[in-house]
Short mmCIF file of C-alpha atoms in Angstrom, two decimals:
data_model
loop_
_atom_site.label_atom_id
_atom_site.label_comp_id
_atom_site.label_asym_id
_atom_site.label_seq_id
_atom_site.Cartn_x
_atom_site.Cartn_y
_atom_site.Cartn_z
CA UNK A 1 106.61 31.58 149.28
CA UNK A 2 109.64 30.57 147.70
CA UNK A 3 113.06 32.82 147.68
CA UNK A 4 112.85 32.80 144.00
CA UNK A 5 109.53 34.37 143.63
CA UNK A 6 110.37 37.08 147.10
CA UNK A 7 113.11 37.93 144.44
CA UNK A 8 111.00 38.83 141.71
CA UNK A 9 108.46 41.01 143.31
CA UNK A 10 111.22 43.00 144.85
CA UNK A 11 111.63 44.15 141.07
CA UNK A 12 115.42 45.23 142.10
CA UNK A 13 117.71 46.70 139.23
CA UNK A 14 119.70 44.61 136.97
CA UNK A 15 123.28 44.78 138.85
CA UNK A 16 121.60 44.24 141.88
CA UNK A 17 118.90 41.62 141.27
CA UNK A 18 122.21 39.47 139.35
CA UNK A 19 124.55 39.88 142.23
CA UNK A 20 121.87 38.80 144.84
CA UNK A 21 121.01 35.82 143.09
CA UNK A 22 124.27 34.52 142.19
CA UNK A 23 125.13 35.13 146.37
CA UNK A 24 122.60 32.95 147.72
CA UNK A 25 123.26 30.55 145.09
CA UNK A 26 126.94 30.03 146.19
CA UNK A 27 126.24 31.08 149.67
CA UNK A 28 123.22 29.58 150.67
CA UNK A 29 124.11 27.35 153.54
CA UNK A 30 125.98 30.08 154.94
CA UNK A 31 123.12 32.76 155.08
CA UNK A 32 120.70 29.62 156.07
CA UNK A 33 122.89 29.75 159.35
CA UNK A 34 123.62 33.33 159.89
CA UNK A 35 119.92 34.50 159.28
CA UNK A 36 118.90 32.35 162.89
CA UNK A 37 120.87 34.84 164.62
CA UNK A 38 120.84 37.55 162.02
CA UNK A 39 118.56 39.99 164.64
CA UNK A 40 120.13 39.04 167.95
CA UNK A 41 122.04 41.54 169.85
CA UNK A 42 121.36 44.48 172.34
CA UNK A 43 120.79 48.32 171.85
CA UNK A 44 119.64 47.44 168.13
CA UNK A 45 123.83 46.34 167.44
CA UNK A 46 122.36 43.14 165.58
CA UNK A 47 124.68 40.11 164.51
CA UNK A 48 123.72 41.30 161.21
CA UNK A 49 125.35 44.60 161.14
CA UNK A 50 128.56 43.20 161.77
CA UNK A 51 128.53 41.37 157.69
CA UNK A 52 129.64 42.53 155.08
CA UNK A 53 127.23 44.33 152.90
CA UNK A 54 126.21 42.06 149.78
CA UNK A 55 125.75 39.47 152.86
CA UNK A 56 123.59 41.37 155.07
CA UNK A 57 121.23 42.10 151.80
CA UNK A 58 121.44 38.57 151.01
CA UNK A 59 120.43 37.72 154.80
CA UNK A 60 117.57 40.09 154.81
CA UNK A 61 115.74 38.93 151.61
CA UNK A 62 115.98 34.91 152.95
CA UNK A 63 114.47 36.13 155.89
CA UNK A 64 111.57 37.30 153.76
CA UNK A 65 110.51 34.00 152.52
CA UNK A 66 109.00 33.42 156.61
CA UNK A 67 108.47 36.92 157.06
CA UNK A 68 105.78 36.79 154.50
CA UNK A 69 104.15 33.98 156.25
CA UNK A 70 103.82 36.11 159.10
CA UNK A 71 102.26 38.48 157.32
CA UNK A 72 99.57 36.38 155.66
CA UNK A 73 98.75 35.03 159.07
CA UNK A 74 97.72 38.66 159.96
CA UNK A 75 95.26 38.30 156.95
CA UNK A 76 97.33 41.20 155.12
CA UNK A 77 97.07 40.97 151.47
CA UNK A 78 99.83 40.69 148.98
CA UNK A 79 100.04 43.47 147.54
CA UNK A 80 100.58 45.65 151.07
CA UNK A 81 103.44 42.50 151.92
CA UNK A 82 105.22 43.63 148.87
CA UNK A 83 104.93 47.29 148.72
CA UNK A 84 106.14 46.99 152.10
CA UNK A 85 109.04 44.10 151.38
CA UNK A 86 110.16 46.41 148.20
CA UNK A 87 111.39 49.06 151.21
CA UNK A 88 114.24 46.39 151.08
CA UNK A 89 114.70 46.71 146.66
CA UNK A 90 114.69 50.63 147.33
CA UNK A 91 116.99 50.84 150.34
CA UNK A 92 119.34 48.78 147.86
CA UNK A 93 119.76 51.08 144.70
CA UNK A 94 119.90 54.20 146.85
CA UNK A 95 123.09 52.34 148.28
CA UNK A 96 124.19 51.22 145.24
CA UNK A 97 124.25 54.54 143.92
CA UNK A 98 125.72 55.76 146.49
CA UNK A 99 128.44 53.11 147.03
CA UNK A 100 129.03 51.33 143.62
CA UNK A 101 128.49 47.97 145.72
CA UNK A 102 125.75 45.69 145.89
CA UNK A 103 124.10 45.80 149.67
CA UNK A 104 122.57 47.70 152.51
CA UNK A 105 124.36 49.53 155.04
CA UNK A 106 124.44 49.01 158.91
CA UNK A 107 121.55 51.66 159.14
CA UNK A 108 119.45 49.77 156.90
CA UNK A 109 119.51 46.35 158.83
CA UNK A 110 118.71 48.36 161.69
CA UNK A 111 115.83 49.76 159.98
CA UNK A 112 114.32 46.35 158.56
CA UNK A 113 113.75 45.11 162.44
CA UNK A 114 110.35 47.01 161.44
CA UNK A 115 109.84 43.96 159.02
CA UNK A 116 111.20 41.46 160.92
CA UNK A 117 109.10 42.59 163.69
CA UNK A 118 106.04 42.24 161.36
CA UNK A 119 105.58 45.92 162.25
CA UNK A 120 105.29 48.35 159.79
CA UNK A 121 102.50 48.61 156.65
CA UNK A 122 103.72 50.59 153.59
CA UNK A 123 99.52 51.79 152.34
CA UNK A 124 99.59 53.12 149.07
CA UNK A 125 102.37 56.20 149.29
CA UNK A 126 103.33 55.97 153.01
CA UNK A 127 104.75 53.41 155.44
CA UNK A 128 102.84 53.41 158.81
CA UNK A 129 103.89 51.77 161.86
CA UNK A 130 101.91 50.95 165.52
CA UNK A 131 103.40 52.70 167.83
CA UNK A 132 102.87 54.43 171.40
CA UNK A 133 103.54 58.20 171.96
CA UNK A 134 106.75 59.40 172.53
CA UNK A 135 108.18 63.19 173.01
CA UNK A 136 111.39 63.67 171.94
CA UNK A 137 112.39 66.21 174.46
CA UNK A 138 114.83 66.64 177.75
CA UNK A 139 112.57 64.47 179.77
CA UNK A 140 112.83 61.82 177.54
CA UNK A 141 116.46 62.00 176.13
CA UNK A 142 118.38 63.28 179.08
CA UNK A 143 119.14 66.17 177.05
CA UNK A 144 117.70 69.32 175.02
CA UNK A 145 116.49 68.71 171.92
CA UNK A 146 112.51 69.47 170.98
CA UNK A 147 110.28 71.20 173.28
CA UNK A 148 106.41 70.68 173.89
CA UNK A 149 104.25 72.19 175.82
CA UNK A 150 102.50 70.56 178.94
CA UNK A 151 99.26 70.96 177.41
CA UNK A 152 100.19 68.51 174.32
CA UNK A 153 101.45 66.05 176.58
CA UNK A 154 97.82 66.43 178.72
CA UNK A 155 96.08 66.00 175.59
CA UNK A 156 97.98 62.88 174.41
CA UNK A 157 99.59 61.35 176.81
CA UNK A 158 103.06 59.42 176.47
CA UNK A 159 102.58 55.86 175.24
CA UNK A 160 99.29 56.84 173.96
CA UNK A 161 98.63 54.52 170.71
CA UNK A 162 99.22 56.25 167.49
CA UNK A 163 99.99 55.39 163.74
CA UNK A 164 103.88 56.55 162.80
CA UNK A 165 103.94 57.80 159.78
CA UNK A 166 107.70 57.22 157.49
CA UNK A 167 108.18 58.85 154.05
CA UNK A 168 110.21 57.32 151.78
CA UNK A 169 112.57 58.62 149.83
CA UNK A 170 111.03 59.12 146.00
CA UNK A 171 107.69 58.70 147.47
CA UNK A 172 104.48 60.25 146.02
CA UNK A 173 103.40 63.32 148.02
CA UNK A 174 100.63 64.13 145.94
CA UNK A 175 97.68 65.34 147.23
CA UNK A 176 95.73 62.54 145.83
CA UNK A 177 97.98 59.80 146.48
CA UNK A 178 98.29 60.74 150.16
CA UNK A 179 94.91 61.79 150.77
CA UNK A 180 93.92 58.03 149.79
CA UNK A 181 96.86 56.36 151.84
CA UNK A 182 95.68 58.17 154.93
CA UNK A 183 92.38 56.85 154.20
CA UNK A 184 93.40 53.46 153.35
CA UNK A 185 95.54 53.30 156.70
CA UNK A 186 92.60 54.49 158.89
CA UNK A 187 90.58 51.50 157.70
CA UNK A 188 93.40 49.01 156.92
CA UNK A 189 94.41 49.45 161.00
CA UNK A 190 90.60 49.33 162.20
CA UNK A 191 90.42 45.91 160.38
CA UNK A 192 93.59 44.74 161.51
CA UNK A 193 93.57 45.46 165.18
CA UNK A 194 89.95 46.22 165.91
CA UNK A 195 90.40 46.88 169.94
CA UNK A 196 93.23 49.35 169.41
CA UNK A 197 91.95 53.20 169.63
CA UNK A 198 94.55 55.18 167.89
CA UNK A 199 94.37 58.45 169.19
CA UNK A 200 96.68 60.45 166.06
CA UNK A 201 98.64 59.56 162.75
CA UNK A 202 102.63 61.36 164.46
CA UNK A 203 105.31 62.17 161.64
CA UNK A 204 108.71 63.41 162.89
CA UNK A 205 110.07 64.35 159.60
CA UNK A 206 112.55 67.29 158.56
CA UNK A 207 109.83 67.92 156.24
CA UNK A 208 107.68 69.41 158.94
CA UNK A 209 110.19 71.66 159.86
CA UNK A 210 108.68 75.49 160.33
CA UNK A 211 110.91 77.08 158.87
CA UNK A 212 111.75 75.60 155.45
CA UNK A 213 108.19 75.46 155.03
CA UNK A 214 107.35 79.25 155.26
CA UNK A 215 110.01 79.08 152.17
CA UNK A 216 107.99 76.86 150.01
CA UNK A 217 105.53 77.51 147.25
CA UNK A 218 101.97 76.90 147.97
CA UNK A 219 102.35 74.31 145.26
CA UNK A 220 104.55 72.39 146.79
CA UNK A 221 103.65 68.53 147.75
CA UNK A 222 105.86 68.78 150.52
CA UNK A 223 104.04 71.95 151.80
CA UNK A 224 100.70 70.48 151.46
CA UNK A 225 101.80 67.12 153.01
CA UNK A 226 102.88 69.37 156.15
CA UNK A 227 100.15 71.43 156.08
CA UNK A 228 97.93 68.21 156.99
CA UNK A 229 99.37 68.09 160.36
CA UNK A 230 99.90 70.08 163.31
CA UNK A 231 103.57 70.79 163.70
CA UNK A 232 103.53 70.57 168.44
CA UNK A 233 107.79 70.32 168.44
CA UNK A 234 110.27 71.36 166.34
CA UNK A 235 114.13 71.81 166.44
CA UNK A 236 117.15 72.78 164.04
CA UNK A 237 118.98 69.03 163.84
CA UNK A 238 119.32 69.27 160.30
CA UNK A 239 120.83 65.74 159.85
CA UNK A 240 117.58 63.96 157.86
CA UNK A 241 117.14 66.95 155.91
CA UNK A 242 120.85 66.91 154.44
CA UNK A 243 120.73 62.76 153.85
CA UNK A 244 117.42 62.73 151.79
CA UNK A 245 118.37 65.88 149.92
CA UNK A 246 121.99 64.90 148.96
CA UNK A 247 122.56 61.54 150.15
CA UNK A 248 125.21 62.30 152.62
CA UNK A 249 127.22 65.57 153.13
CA UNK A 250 125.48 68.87 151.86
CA UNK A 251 127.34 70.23 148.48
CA UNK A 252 128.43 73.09 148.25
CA UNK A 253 127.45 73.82 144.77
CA UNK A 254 124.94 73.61 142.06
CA UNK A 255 123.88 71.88 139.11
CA UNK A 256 121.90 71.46 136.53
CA UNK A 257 120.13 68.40 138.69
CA UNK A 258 119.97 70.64 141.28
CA UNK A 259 116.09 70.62 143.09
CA UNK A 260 115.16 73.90 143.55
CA UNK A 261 114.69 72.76 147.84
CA UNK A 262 118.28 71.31 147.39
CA UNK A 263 119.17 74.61 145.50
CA UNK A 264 117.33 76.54 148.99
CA UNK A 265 118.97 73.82 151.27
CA UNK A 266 122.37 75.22 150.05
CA UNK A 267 121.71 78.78 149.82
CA UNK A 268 120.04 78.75 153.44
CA UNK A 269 121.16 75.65 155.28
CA UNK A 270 120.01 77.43 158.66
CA UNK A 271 116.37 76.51 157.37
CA UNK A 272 116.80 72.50 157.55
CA UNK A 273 115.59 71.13 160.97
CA UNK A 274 113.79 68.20 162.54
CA UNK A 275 109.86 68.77 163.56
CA UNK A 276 106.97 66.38 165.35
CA UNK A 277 103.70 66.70 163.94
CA UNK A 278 100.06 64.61 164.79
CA UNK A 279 96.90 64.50 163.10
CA UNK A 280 94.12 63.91 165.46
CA UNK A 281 92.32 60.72 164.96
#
């Protein structure tokens, strides 16, 4: 498929969209060359990371154009490709909001090995991801951090396969919508790699965390989304809570934009935390 038309599906916002296109067209022997090496490096410290960030944005979408090949070859249709390619147009505006600039940050090349690994699957309102069982503990890490009990880890074993689920940010947690991805994911991966037994959908999400649940209404989409899961680690590293909720740094003070969970995230910080959860398949 041709760069032009990657562009266009990505549906990114004005600013961006005109600052992307009038990169490659200046630049585009330069990020021809810098995209063969663009994911080379050690420890996830890609070649990539070390551009500048209109560049590395630039870099990412040309390496679409043959990642969507690789796709097709896997018999995935085009509508999964580019609900999963538009993680790219998303990750964009949140930085450009953020920053003022046109780009992606260091993080976010990281993050799109996924894609260039032809490894994750956004279905319908989540992005799900092969992936073998890991425990995010003191046996693992070298150092405290969740705990699990030894008869979760007898019950699914380490390396076990499973289906990693991600939520996006802005994503739709409605009942519906993620009653029908699950679903669609259970089927889409049964198609796709019929010999594979995956044993649980796993989530480690801040959004599982205990005890910021207990504090939300039965109403909420987040607490239902939980609910679906059974919540086997947990710990207080509030550090994804705070960058969904406010981007960066927690404020200190309210608004009129204010989210009533970013209104109980500053009230009660002590309630943000990190948790594992798994849905037996």
């Amino acid at each position: 498929m041709k760069l032009e038309n990657i562009i266009s599906e990505l549906h990114f916002i004005g600013d961006v969209e005109k600052a992307i296109l009038q990169k490659i067209s200046r630049d585009k022997k330069s990020i021809e060359k810098i995209s063969k090496t663009a994911y080379q490096g050690e420890k996830l410290n890609f070649a990539l990371c070390r551009r500048m960030p209109l560049t590395r944005l630039s870099v990412v979408i040309y390496l679409l154009t043959s990642k969507y090949e690789e796709y097709r070859a896997k018999g995935i249709s085009d509508d999964v490709i580019f609900d999963t390619f538009r993680d790219v147009s998303l990750r964009a505006t949140l930085y450009y909001k953020k920053t003022g600039k046109v780009g992606i940050s260091k993080e976010d090349v990281i993050w799109f090995r996924h894609i260039m690994n032809v490894s994750i699957f956004k279905i319908g309102s989540l992005q799900f991801q092969p992936f073998q069982m890991i425990y995010l503990d003191e046996e693992t890490l070298g150092e405290p951090y969740m705990t699990f009990t030894k008869e979760q880890k007898k019950a699914l074993p380490s390396g076990s396969p499973v289906l990693n689920c991600h939520i996006q940010q802005g994503a739709d947690l409605s009942f519906q919508s993620v009653d029908a991805s699950f679903q669609r994911a259970k089927i889409f991966f049964s198609e796709l790699y019929p010999n594979e037994q995956y044993k649980a959908f796993l989530c480690y999400s801040w959004m599982l965390f205990p005890p910021m649940l207990r504090n939300l209404s039965v109403k909420s989409n987040i607490k239902r989304f939980a609910n679906r899961f059974s919540i086997i680690g947990d710990c207080p590293d509030s550090e994804q809570a705070i960058e969904f909720l406010f981007g960066s740094s927690m404020r200190k003070e309210t608004s009129e934009n204010t989210t009533s969970l970013q209104r109980l995230a500053i009230k009660h910080p002590e309630l943000l935390g990190f948790a594992c959860g798994i849905i037996t398949l």
